Coordinates of C-alpha atoms and ligand atoms in Angstrom, one line a residue:
M10 CA 0.0 0.0 0.0
S11 CA 2.7 2.4 1.0
V12 CA 4.9 1.4 -2.0
E13 CA 2.0 2.0 -4.3
G14 CA 1.1 5.3 -2.6
A15 CA 4.7 6.6 -2.5
A16 CA 5.5 5.7 -6.1
L17 CA 3.6 8.7 -7.5
G18 CA 5.5 11.0 -5.1
A19 CA 8.8 9.6 -6.3
F20 CA 7.7 10.0 -9.9
A21 CA 6.7 13.7 -9.4
Y22 CA 10.0 14.2 -7.6
L23 CA 12.1 12.8 -10.5
I24 CA 10.5 15.3 -13.0
Q25 CA 12.5 18.2 -11.6
P26 CA 16.1 16.9 -12.3
L27 CA 14.9 15.7 -15.6
F28 CA 14.0 19.2 -16.8
D29 CA 16.5 21.3 -14.9
D30 CA 19.7 19.2 -15.0
L31 CA 19.5 16.6 -17.7
F32 CA 17.5 18.3 -20.5
S33 CA 19.4 21.5 -20.2
A34 CA 22.8 19.8 -20.0
G35 CA 21.8 17.5 -22.9
S36 CA 22.8 14.4 -20.9
M37 CA 21.2 11.5 -22.8
S38 CA 22.8 8.9 -20.4
G39 CA 21.2 10.9 -17.4
V40 CA 17.8 10.8 -19.2
G41 CA 18.3 7.1 -19.5
W42 CA 18.9 6.7 -15.8
V43 CA 15.8 8.8 -14.9
A44 CA 13.8 6.7 -17.4
L45 CA 15.0 3.6 -15.7
A46 CA 14.2 5.0 -12.3
I47 CA 10.7 6.0 -13.4
S48 CA 10.1 2.5 -15.0
G49 CA 11.3 0.9 -11.7
V50 CA 8.9 3.1 -9.7
F51 CA 6.0 2.0 -11.9
V52 CA 6.9 -1.7 -12.0
L53 CA 7.1 -1.6 -8.2
R54 CA 3.8 0.2 -8.0
A55 CA 2.2 -2.4 -10.3
V56 CA 3.5 -5.4 -8.3
A57 CA 2.5 -3.7 -5.0
G58 CA -0.9 -2.7 -6.3
F59 CA -1.6 -6.2 -7.6
G60 CA -0.7 -7.8 -4.3
Q61 CA -2.6 -5.3 -2.3
R62 CA -5.8 -5.6 -4.3
L63 CA -5.7 -9.4 -4.1
I64 CA -5.2 -9.4 -0.4
V65 CA -7.9 -6.8 0.2
V66 CA -10.5 -8.5 -2.1
A67 CA -9.7 -11.9 -0.7
V68 CA -10.1 -10.7 2.9
G69 CA -13.3 -8.9 1.9
L70 CA -14.7 -12.0 0.3
K71 CA -13.9 -14.1 3.3
V72 CA -15.5 -11.7 5.7
T73 CA -18.6 -11.4 3.5
T74 CA -19.1 -15.1 3.0
G75 CA -18.6 -15.6 6.7
L76 CA -21.2 -13.0 7.4
Q77 CA -23.6 -14.7 4.9
S78 CA -23.3 -18.0 6.7
R79 CA -23.8 -16.4 10.0
L80 CA -26.9 -14.5 8.8
V81 CA -28.4 -17.7 7.3
G82 CA -27.7 -19.6 10.6
H83 CA -29.3 -16.8 12.5
L84 CA -32.3 -16.5 10.2
L85 CA -33.0 -20.3 10.5
S86 CA -33.2 -19.9 14.2
L87 CA -35.9 -17.3 14.0
D88 CA -39.7 -18.0 14.5
L89 CA -41.9 -18.9 11.7
G90 CA -43.7 -15.6 12.2
Y91 CA -40.6 -13.7 11.1
F92 CA -40.7 -15.4 7.7
R93 CA -44.5 -14.8 7.4
D94 CA -43.8 -11.0 7.9
T95 CA -40.7 -10.8 5.8
P96 CA -41.0 -11.9 2.1
P97 CA -38.3 -14.4 1.0
G98 CA -37.1 -12.0 -1.7
A99 CA -36.3 -9.4 0.8
L100 CA -34.4 -11.9 2.9
I101 CA -32.4 -13.1 -0.1
E102 CA -31.6 -9.5 -0.9
R103 CA -30.3 -9.0 2.7
V104 CA -28.2 -12.2 2.7
R105 CA -26.8 -11.5 -0.8
G106 CA -27.2 -7.9 -1.9
D107 CA -26.5 -6.1 1.4
T108 CA -23.5 -8.2 2.3
L109 CA -22.1 -7.7 -1.2
A110 CA -22.7 -3.9 -0.9
L111 CA -20.8 -4.1 2.4
Q112 CA -17.9 -6.1 0.8
G113 CA -17.5 -3.5 -2.0
L114 CA -17.5 -0.8 0.5
A115 CA -14.9 -2.5 2.8
S116 CA -12.5 -3.2 -0.1
N117 CA -12.8 0.3 -1.4
V118 CA -12.4 2.0 1.9
V119 CA -9.5 -0.2 3.0
M120 CA -7.7 0.3 -0.3
S121 CA -8.5 4.0 -0.6
L122 CA -7.6 4.8 3.0
G123 CA -4.3 3.1 2.8
R124 CA -3.1 3.8 -0.7
D125 CA -4.6 7.2 -1.3
T126 CA -3.6 8.7 2.1
I127 CA 0.0 7.7 1.4
T128 CA -0.2 9.0 -2.2
F129 CA -1.7 12.2 -0.9
V130 CA 1.0 12.7 1.8
S131 CA 3.9 11.9 -0.5
L132 CA 2.7 14.2 -3.3
L133 CA 2.0 16.9 -0.8
T134 CA 5.5 16.6 0.6
V135 CA 6.9 16.9 -3.0
M136 CA 4.8 20.0 -3.5
F137 CA 5.8 21.5 -0.1
V138 CA 9.5 20.8 -0.7
N139 CA 9.2 22.4 -4.1
D140 CA 7.4 25.6 -2.9
W141 CA 5.2 25.9 0.1
R142 CA 3.5 29.1 -1.2
W143 CA 2.4 27.4 -4.4
T144 CA 1.1 24.5 -2.3
L145 CA -1.0 26.8 -0.1
L146 CA -2.3 28.6 -3.2
A147 CA -3.2 25.3 -4.9
L148 CA -5.0 23.8 -2.0
I149 CA -6.5 26.9 -0.3
G150 CA -10.0 26.1 -1.5
L151 CA -10.1 22.6 0.1
P152 CA -11.5 23.7 3.5
L153 CA -14.4 25.2 1.6
L154 CA -15.5 21.6 0.9
V155 CA -16.0 20.6 4.5
L156 CA -19.6 21.9 4.9
P157 CA -21.0 20.6 1.6
V158 CA -19.4 17.2 2.1
V159 CA -21.0 16.9 5.6
A160 CA -24.4 18.0 4.2
L161 CA -24.2 15.4 1.5
Q162 CA -23.8 12.5 4.0
R163 CA -27.4 12.7 5.1
Y164 CA -28.6 12.8 1.6
I165 CA -26.5 9.8 0.6
R166 CA -27.7 7.7 3.7
T167 CA -31.4 8.4 3.0
T168 CA -31.2 7.7 -0.7
T169 CA -29.1 4.6 -0.4
T170 CA -31.5 3.2 2.2
A171 CA -34.4 3.8 -0.2
S172 CA -32.5 2.2 -3.0
R173 CA -31.7 -0.9 -0.9
E174 CA -35.3 -1.2 0.0
A175 CA -36.3 -0.9 -3.6
A176 CA -33.8 -3.7 -4.5
A177 CA -35.5 -5.9 -1.8
R178 CA -38.9 -5.3 -3.3
L179 CA -37.6 -6.2 -6.7
S180 CA -36.2 -9.5 -5.4
G181 CA -39.5 -10.1 -3.6
Q182 CA -41.4 -9.6 -6.8
L183 CA -39.1 -11.9 -8.8
D184 CA -39.5 -14.6 -6.1
E185 CA -43.3 -14.4 -6.2
M186 CA -43.3 -14.3 -10.0
F187 CA -41.2 -17.4 -10.5
H188 CA -43.1 -19.3 -7.8
G189 CA -46.3 -18.4 -9.4
I190 CA -45.2 -19.0 -13.0
Q191 CA -48.0 -21.5 -13.7
S192 CA -50.8 -19.1 -12.6
I193 CA -49.1 -16.4 -14.7
K194 CA -49.2 -18.5 -17.8
L195 CA -52.6 -20.0 -17.3
N196 CA -54.2 -16.6 -16.7
R197 CA -52.1 -15.0 -19.5
L198 CA -50.6 -12.5 -17.0
E199 CA -47.1 -12.3 -18.7
R200 CA -47.7 -8.8 -19.9
H201 CA -49.3 -7.7 -16.7
E202 CA -46.4 -9.1 -14.6
T203 CA -43.8 -7.7 -16.9
D204 CA -45.4 -4.2 -16.6
R205 CA -45.6 -4.6 -12.8
F206 CA -42.0 -5.5 -12.7
G207 CA -41.1 -2.6 -15.1
A208 CA -42.8 -0.2 -12.7
E209 CA -40.9 -1.6 -9.7
V210 CA -37.6 -1.5 -11.7
G211 CA -38.4 2.2 -12.6
H212 CA -38.8 2.9 -9.0
F213 CA -35.6 1.2 -8.1
L214 CA -33.8 3.0 -10.9
K215 CA -35.0 6.4 -9.6
Q216 CA -33.8 5.6 -6.1
A217 CA -30.5 4.2 -7.3
I218 CA -29.7 7.2 -9.5
R219 CA -30.6 9.6 -6.6
A220 CA -28.1 7.7 -4.4
Q221 CA -25.4 7.8 -7.1
R222 CA -26.0 11.5 -7.6
G223 CA -25.1 12.0 -4.0
M224 CA -22.0 9.9 -4.3
A225 CA -20.9 11.6 -7.5
A226 CA -21.2 15.1 -6.1
N227 CA -18.1 14.8 -3.8
P228 CA -15.5 14.2 -6.6
A229 CA -17.2 16.9 -8.7
M230 CA -16.7 19.5 -6.0
I231 CA -13.0 18.4 -5.8
D232 CA -12.6 19.0 -9.5
I233 CA -13.9 22.6 -9.2
I234 CA -11.4 23.3 -6.4
A235 CA -8.7 21.6 -8.5
A236 CA -9.3 23.9 -11.5
A237 CA -9.1 26.9 -9.3
G238 CA -5.8 25.7 -7.8
F239 CA -4.3 25.0 -11.2
V240 CA -5.2 28.4 -12.5
A241 CA -3.9 30.2 -9.4
V242 CA -0.5 28.4 -9.5
L243 CA -0.2 28.8 -13.2
Y244 CA -0.6 32.6 -12.9
Y245 CA 1.5 33.0 -9.8
G246 CA 4.2 30.4 -10.6
G247 CA 4.2 31.3 -14.3
A248 CA 5.1 34.9 -13.4
Q249 CA 8.0 33.7 -11.2
I250 CA 9.4 31.6 -14.0
I251 CA 9.2 34.4 -16.5
A252 CA 11.0 36.6 -13.9
G253 CA 13.7 33.9 -13.5
E254 CA 12.9 33.2 -9.9
K255 CA 11.9 29.6 -10.5
T256 CA 13.0 26.9 -13.0
V257 CA 10.8 25.1 -15.5
G258 CA 11.8 21.8 -13.8
Q259 CA 10.5 23.0 -10.5
F260 CA 7.2 24.1 -12.1
M261 CA 6.8 20.8 -14.0
S262 CA 7.5 18.7 -10.9
F263 CA 5.0 20.8 -8.9
F264 CA 2.4 20.6 -11.6
T265 CA 2.8 16.9 -12.0
A266 CA 2.4 16.4 -8.2
L267 CA -0.6 18.8 -8.3
A268 CA -2.2 16.9 -11.2
L269 CA -1.7 13.6 -9.4
I270 CA -2.9 14.7 -6.0
F271 CA -6.5 15.3 -6.9
D272 CA -7.2 11.8 -7.9
P273 CA -6.5 10.3 -4.4
L274 CA -8.2 13.3 -2.9
R275 CA -11.3 12.6 -5.0
R276 CA -11.4 9.0 -3.8
L277 CA -10.7 10.0 -0.2
S278 CA -13.6 12.5 -0.3
N279 CA -15.8 9.7 -1.6
I280 CA -15.1 7.5 1.5
A281 CA -17.5 9.4 3.7
G282 CA -20.3 8.8 1.1
Q283 CA -19.4 5.2 0.7
L284 CA -19.4 4.8 4.4
Q285 CA -22.9 6.2 4.5
A286 CA -24.0 3.8 1.8
G287 CA -22.4 0.9 3.6
L288 CA -24.1 1.9 6.8
A289 CA -27.4 1.7 5.1
S290 CA -26.7 -2.0 4.3
L291 CA -25.2 -2.6 7.7
E292 CA -28.3 -1.2 9.4
R293 CA -30.5 -3.7 7.5
L294 CA -28.2 -6.6 8.3
Y295 CA -28.3 -5.6 12.0
E296 CA -32.1 -5.5 11.9
V297 CA -31.9 -9.2 11.0
L298 CA -29.2 -10.1 13.5
E299 CA -31.0 -8.3 16.2
A300 CA -34.3 -10.2 15.7
R301 CA -34.6 -12.8 18.4
P302 CA -36.6 -16.0 18.3
T303 CA -39.5 -16.0 20.8
I304 CA -40.0 -19.7 20.7
L305 CA -37.1 -20.9 22.8
P306 CA -36.1 -24.1 24.6
P307 CA -36.7 -23.8 28.4
A308 CA -33.8 -23.1 30.7
N309 CA -34.0 -26.5 32.3
P310 CA -35.6 -28.7 29.6
R311 CA -37.3 -31.9 30.6
P312 CA -36.7 -35.0 28.5
V313 CA -39.5 -35.9 26.0
V314 CA -41.5 -38.9 27.0
P315 CA -44.1 -40.0 24.4
G316 CA -47.6 -40.4 25.7
E317 CA -51.0 -38.8 25.7
I318 CA -51.4 -35.3 24.1
R319 CA -53.8 -32.9 25.9
F320 CA -55.0 -29.5 24.8
E321 CA -56.6 -27.7 27.8
D322 CA -58.5 -24.5 27.0
V323 CA -56.0 -23.5 24.4
E324 CA -56.3 -20.0 23.0
F325 CA -54.5 -18.8 19.9
G326 CA -54.9 -16.1 17.3
Y327 CA -53.1 -14.2 14.5
E328 CA -52.7 -10.4 15.0
G329 CA -55.7 -10.2 17.3
T330 CA -58.0 -12.5 15.2
P331 CA -58.8 -15.5 17.4
V332 CA -58.4 -18.9 15.7
L333 CA -58.6 -21.3 18.6
R334 CA -61.0 -20.3 21.4
G335 CA -60.6 -22.5 24.4
L336 CA -59.8 -25.7 22.5
S337 CA -59.7 -28.8 24.7
F338 CA -59.2 -32.4 23.7
T339 CA -57.2 -35.5 24.5
A340 CA -55.4 -37.6 21.9
E341 CA -54.7 -40.9 23.6
A342 CA -51.2 -42.4 23.4
E343 CA -50.6 -44.9 20.6
R344 CA -54.1 -44.3 19.2
T345 CA -55.3 -42.4 16.1
T346 CA -57.2 -39.2 16.6
A347 CA -58.8 -37.6 13.6
I348 CA -59.6 -33.9 13.3
V349 CA -62.3 -32.9 10.9
G350 CA -64.1 -29.6 10.4
P351 CA -64.6 -26.8 7.9
S352 CA -61.8 -24.9 6.2
G353 CA -60.3 -22.3 8.5
A354 CA -61.6 -24.1 11.7
G355 CA -58.0 -24.2 13.1
K356 CA -57.0 -27.8 12.3
T357 CA -53.6 -27.1 10.9
T358 CA -53.0 -24.6 13.7
V359 CA -53.3 -27.5 16.2
F360 CA -50.2 -29.1 14.5
G361 CA -48.3 -25.8 14.6
L362 CA -48.9 -25.5 18.3
L363 CA -48.0 -29.1 19.0
T364 CA -44.7 -28.8 17.2
R365 CA -44.1 -25.3 18.8
L366 CA -43.9 -23.5 15.5
V367 CA -46.2 -21.1 17.4
D368 CA -47.0 -20.9 21.1
P369 CA -50.5 -20.6 22.6
A370 CA -51.8 -17.3 24.0
G371 CA -53.6 -19.1 26.7
G372 CA -54.3 -22.6 28.1
R373 CA -52.0 -25.6 28.3
I374 CA -50.7 -28.3 25.9
T375 CA -49.2 -31.3 27.5
L376 CA -47.4 -34.4 26.3
A377 CA -47.5 -37.3 28.8
G378 CA -48.5 -34.9 31.5
T379 CA -45.7 -32.3 30.9
E380 CA -46.4 -29.0 29.4
I381 CA -44.6 -29.0 26.0
G382 CA -43.1 -25.5 26.7
A383 CA -41.0 -27.2 29.5
L384 CA -39.8 -30.0 27.2
D385 CA -36.5 -30.0 25.3
L386 CA -37.5 -28.3 22.0
D387 CA -35.2 -30.4 19.7
G388 CA -36.3 -33.5 21.5
L389 CA -40.0 -32.5 21.0
R390 CA -39.5 -32.0 17.2
D391 CA -37.5 -35.2 17.0
A392 CA -40.4 -37.0 18.6
I393 CA -42.8 -35.8 15.9
A394 CA -43.0 -36.7 12.2
V395 CA -45.3 -34.5 10.1
V396 CA -46.7 -35.0 6.7
G397 CA -48.2 -31.6 5.8
Q398 CA -50.5 -30.3 3.1
E399 CA -47.6 -28.9 1.1
T400 CA -44.6 -31.1 0.8
A401 CA -41.3 -29.2 1.0
L402 CA -38.9 -31.1 -1.4
F403 CA -35.4 -29.8 -2.0
D404 CA -33.5 -29.9 -5.3
T405 CA -31.7 -33.2 -4.7
T406 CA -32.5 -36.8 -5.5
I407 CA -35.6 -38.7 -4.4
A408 CA -33.4 -40.7 -1.9
G409 CA -31.8 -37.5 -0.7
N410 CA -35.3 -36.0 0.1
I411 CA -36.4 -39.1 1.9
R412 CA -33.2 -39.2 4.0
L413 CA -34.0 -35.7 5.4
G414 CA -36.3 -37.7 7.8
R415 CA -33.2 -39.2 9.4
L416 CA -29.8 -38.1 8.0
D417 CA -27.9 -41.1 9.3
A418 CA -30.2 -43.6 7.7
T419 CA -28.6 -46.4 5.6
P420 CA -29.5 -46.7 1.9
E421 CA -31.4 -49.9 2.8
E422 CA -33.5 -48.1 5.3
V423 CA -34.2 -45.3 2.8
R424 CA -35.3 -47.9 0.2
A425 CA -37.5 -49.7 2.8
A426 CA -39.2 -46.4 3.6
A427 CA -39.6 -45.7 -0.1
E428 CA -41.2 -49.1 -0.6
A429 CA -43.6 -48.7 2.3
A430 CA -44.8 -45.3 1.0
S431 CA -45.2 -46.6 -2.5
V432 CA -42.4 -44.4 -3.8
L433 CA -40.6 -47.3 -5.4
E434 CA -43.7 -47.9 -7.5
F435 CA -42.8 -44.8 -9.6
A436 CA -39.1 -44.4 -8.8
D437 CA -38.2 -47.9 -10.1
A438 CA -39.7 -47.0 -13.5
L439 CA -37.2 -44.0 -13.7
P440 CA -33.8 -44.6 -15.3
L441 CA -32.0 -43.4 -12.1
G442 CA -34.5 -44.9 -9.7
L443 CA -34.3 -43.4 -6.2
D444 CA -31.3 -41.4 -7.4
T445 CA -33.5 -39.3 -9.8
P446 CA -33.2 -35.6 -9.1
V447 CA -36.6 -34.1 -8.2
G448 CA -35.9 -30.6 -9.6
P449 CA -36.3 -27.3 -7.7
R450 CA -39.0 -27.7 -5.0
G451 CA -39.7 -31.2 -6.4
S452 CA -41.1 -29.7 -9.6
A453 CA -40.1 -32.9 -11.6
L454 CA -42.6 -35.0 -9.6
S455 CA -46.4 -35.0 -9.6
G456 CA -48.3 -33.8 -6.6
G457 CA -49.1 -37.4 -5.6
Q458 CA -45.5 -38.5 -6.0
R459 CA -44.3 -35.6 -3.9
Q460 CA -46.8 -36.6 -1.2
R461 CA -45.5 -40.1 -1.2
V462 CA -41.9 -38.9 -0.8
A463 CA -43.1 -36.9 2.2
I464 CA -44.7 -40.0 3.7
A465 CA -41.5 -42.0 3.1
R466 CA -39.6 -39.3 4.9
A467 CA -42.0 -39.5 7.9
M468 CA -41.7 -43.3 7.8
L469 CA -37.9 -43.1 7.9
K470 CA -38.1 -40.7 10.9
A471 CA -40.0 -43.3 12.8
A472 CA -41.0 -40.8 15.5
P473 CA -43.4 -41.9 18.2
I474 CA -45.9 -39.1 17.3
L475 CA -47.3 -38.8 13.8
L476 CA -49.1 -35.7 12.5
L477 CA -50.8 -36.2 9.1
D478 CA -52.4 -33.2 7.5
E479 CA -54.5 -34.5 4.6
P480 CA -51.7 -37.0 3.7
T481 CA -53.5 -38.6 0.8
S482 CA -55.3 -35.6 -0.7
A483 CA -53.1 -35.6 -3.8
L484 CA -53.3 -39.3 -4.5
D485 CA -55.3 -41.2 -7.1
A486 CA -57.7 -43.9 -5.8
R487 CA -55.2 -46.8 -6.2
S488 CA -52.2 -45.0 -4.7
E489 CA -54.4 -43.7 -2.0
Q490 CA -55.4 -47.2 -1.0
L491 CA -51.7 -48.3 -1.0
V492 CA -50.6 -45.3 1.0
Q493 CA -53.5 -45.6 3.4
E494 CA -52.4 -49.2 4.1
A495 CA -48.8 -48.0 4.6
L496 CA -50.0 -45.2 6.9
K497 CA -52.0 -47.7 8.9
R498 CA -49.0 -49.8 9.4
L499 CA -47.0 -46.7 10.3
S500 CA -49.5 -45.3 12.8
A501 CA -49.8 -48.7 14.6
G502 CA -48.3 -48.2 18.1
R503 CA -47.8 -44.4 17.5
T504 CA -49.8 -41.4 18.8
T505 CA -51.3 -40.2 15.5
L506 CA -53.3 -37.1 14.8
V507 CA -54.7 -37.0 11.3
I508 CA -56.5 -34.1 9.6
A509 CA -59.0 -35.2 6.9
H510 CA -61.5 -33.6 4.7
R511 CA -62.8 -36.8 3.3
L512 CA -64.5 -38.5 6.2
S513 CA -64.2 -41.9 4.4
T514 CA -60.4 -41.9 5.1
I515 CA -60.7 -41.6 8.9
R516 CA -63.6 -44.0 9.7
D517 CA -61.2 -46.3 11.5
A518 CA -59.8 -43.6 13.8
D519 CA -60.1 -44.4 17.5
R520 CA -61.5 -40.9 18.1
I521 CA -62.8 -38.2 15.8
L522 CA -62.9 -34.6 16.8
V523 CA -65.2 -32.2 15.0
L524 CA -63.7 -28.7 15.1
D525 CA -65.6 -25.6 14.3
K526 CA -64.5 -22.0 14.9
G527 CA -61.6 -23.1 17.1
R528 CA -63.6 -25.4 19.4
V529 CA -64.4 -29.1 19.5
I530 CA -68.2 -29.3 18.9
E531 CA -68.4 -33.1 18.8
Q532 CA -66.2 -36.1 19.5
G533 CA -66.3 -39.9 19.6
S534 CA -65.7 -42.9 17.4
H535 CA -67.3 -43.0 13.9
A536 CA -70.0 -45.2 15.2
E537 CA -70.7 -43.0 18.2
L538 CA -70.8 -39.9 16.2
M539 CA -73.1 -41.5 13.6
A540 CA -75.4 -42.6 16.5
A541 CA -75.4 -39.1 18.0
N542 CA -76.8 -37.9 14.7
G543 CA -75.2 -34.5 15.0
A544 CA -73.0 -32.4 12.7
Y545 CA -70.7 -35.3 11.9
A546 CA -73.5 -37.6 10.9
R547 CA -75.0 -34.9 8.7
L548 CA -71.7 -34.3 6.9
E549 CA -71.1 -38.0 6.5
A550 CA -74.5 -38.4 4.9
L551 CA -74.0 -35.5 2.5
Q552 CA -70.4 -36.7 1.6
S553 CA -71.4 -40.3 1.0
A554 CA -74.4 -39.2 -1.1
G555 CA -71.9 -37.0 -3.1
V556 CA -74.1 -34.0 -2.4
L557 CA -71.4 -32.1 -0.6
P558 CA -67.8 -31.9 -1.7
P559 CA -65.3 -33.2 0.9
L560 CA -65.1 -30.8 3.9
Ligands
ATP4 N1 -50.1 -17.0 9.0 C1 -51.3 -16.6 9.3 N2 -51.6 -15.3 9.5 C2 -52.9 -14.9 9.7 N3 -53.9 -15.8 9.8 C3 -53.6 -17.1 9.6 C4 -52.3 -17.6 9.3 N4 -52.4 -18.9 9.2 C5 -53.7 -19.3 9.4 N5 -54.4 -18.2 9.6 C6 -55.9 -18.2 9.9 O1 -56.1 -19.1 10.9 C7 -57.3 -19.8 10.7 C8 -57.1 -21.3 10.9 O2 -56.2 -21.7 9.9 P1 -55.9 -23.3 9.8 O3 -54.8 -23.4 8.7 O4 -55.5 -23.8 11.1 O5 -57.3 -23.8 9.3 P2 -57.6 -25.3 8.8 O6 -58.8 -25.7 9.7 O7 -56.4 -26.2 8.9 O8 -58.1 -25.0 7.4 P3 -57.9 -25.9 6.0 O9 -58.8 -27.1 6.2 O10 -58.4 -25.0 5.0 O11 -56.5 -26.3 5.9 C9 -57.8 -19.4 9.3 O12 -58.9 -18.5 9.4 C10 -56.6 -18.7 8.7 O13 -57.1 -17.6 7.9

């Protein structure tokens, strides 16, 4: 850094003997020596600059990628609610865009601060040694810049923050768009979405240009001061040369240093602006790092013992809208309890509470007599296997997706789970079998195939508690029958809660809970509920007659 910075000072310094001693004396060998010295200075500068850039960029990249990993680790520890409130695109922009902005800034500032300060000082020394009056005259305007530069900082901070927010909205829109590509195509919304994106890009562009305008104003002001300095020295120094008080070599050496000093000065004046821009990104990263999960393991966690699940007067709501209103029920250990009820009754919410993705606002949820909030959180989630309505598959192979149920499972265990969930039925017909990639979010599989992979994953997990949310809704009649049999085998000896819209799939359940508006309005076995001739019996009659679609 210092070599690179000092090189320009040495270069400017060598100009004077070149003009005054060598040119006037006509010494060609002397010129050759100075040329050699100048070449040496530049080669040294090139080597030092290359090494410095490499080191600074490598360190910057290391810090940024480390920060990205830390951010992701932290994000994954946050509550589900955080992800509901912050769109995925905005989070991606923070993990990628904001850290990269910070990296650019760090590299620029470190390079500029080191190299440009040394260049500035060495050139200033050459100028002072040459003529301190000329130096003062050339740089007298600089203090005038202090106030405008300070005023600019606020502007840069606000505009950069707005531009980073606009970038996050852009990423959010792209994420939604590519996720919803099928709906876009089927509803012929390509044009509409392109226009919507265009409007957002336009907004981003406006903000980004405003931010750049602030950043570009600093060097522009330096240029104006530079011009004034040049003119003043030209007049004052020119007169001295004409009067014979100064030599052309002194003037050329000074002028070279003066011409070279404004470049590092421009970059140094930019640092404050860049810092403001970086702080805007840093602020957004801190917002993420400062977010704390509210669903935490207890200080002295109790070990998880499988057993009966009880909900006692459980209250829960989203942003003030109640979903569960005093929900009470018991799911007996090693038995199957079915939950039925109209859409929005709060059935899936029961699973969220049981797995502690959300915590209740009131009441108690116990497992084998212990409140689940007092249990070891990892142990609780290990004890539960969930097959949800939407299957989250990752862009790996079928086997890789099944193995997510238990990462240390052997290939034989994975294959056995695949067989039990009727995955082999379709996987064996594929050239790569279980090693077939499933595509992004499992897009290369059908809905029913994805569901079977999810069931295989739950089978591999072999947890004592099983939560099934409409596990066979995407299956055709034949696969459904196969999977139902597999689920029956799986749920034997496990505490199972199953949500179903088609009452025909849960007739064998040990107990059926009928949920409505966040409360249990009826419960019993299929036979008992039919005999009671209440809400369940009415729905059963309508569904079996085909009058009513499944609940
Ligand atoms: N993230 C959320 N933010 C706000 N409200 C929510 C959220 N998730 C669910 N709800 C609301 O909570 C209520 C219960 O939802 P839940 O998913 O438990 O119903 P459900 O009985 O499982 O319905 P379905 O049978 O349609 O799956 C619904 O009215 C829904 O609008």
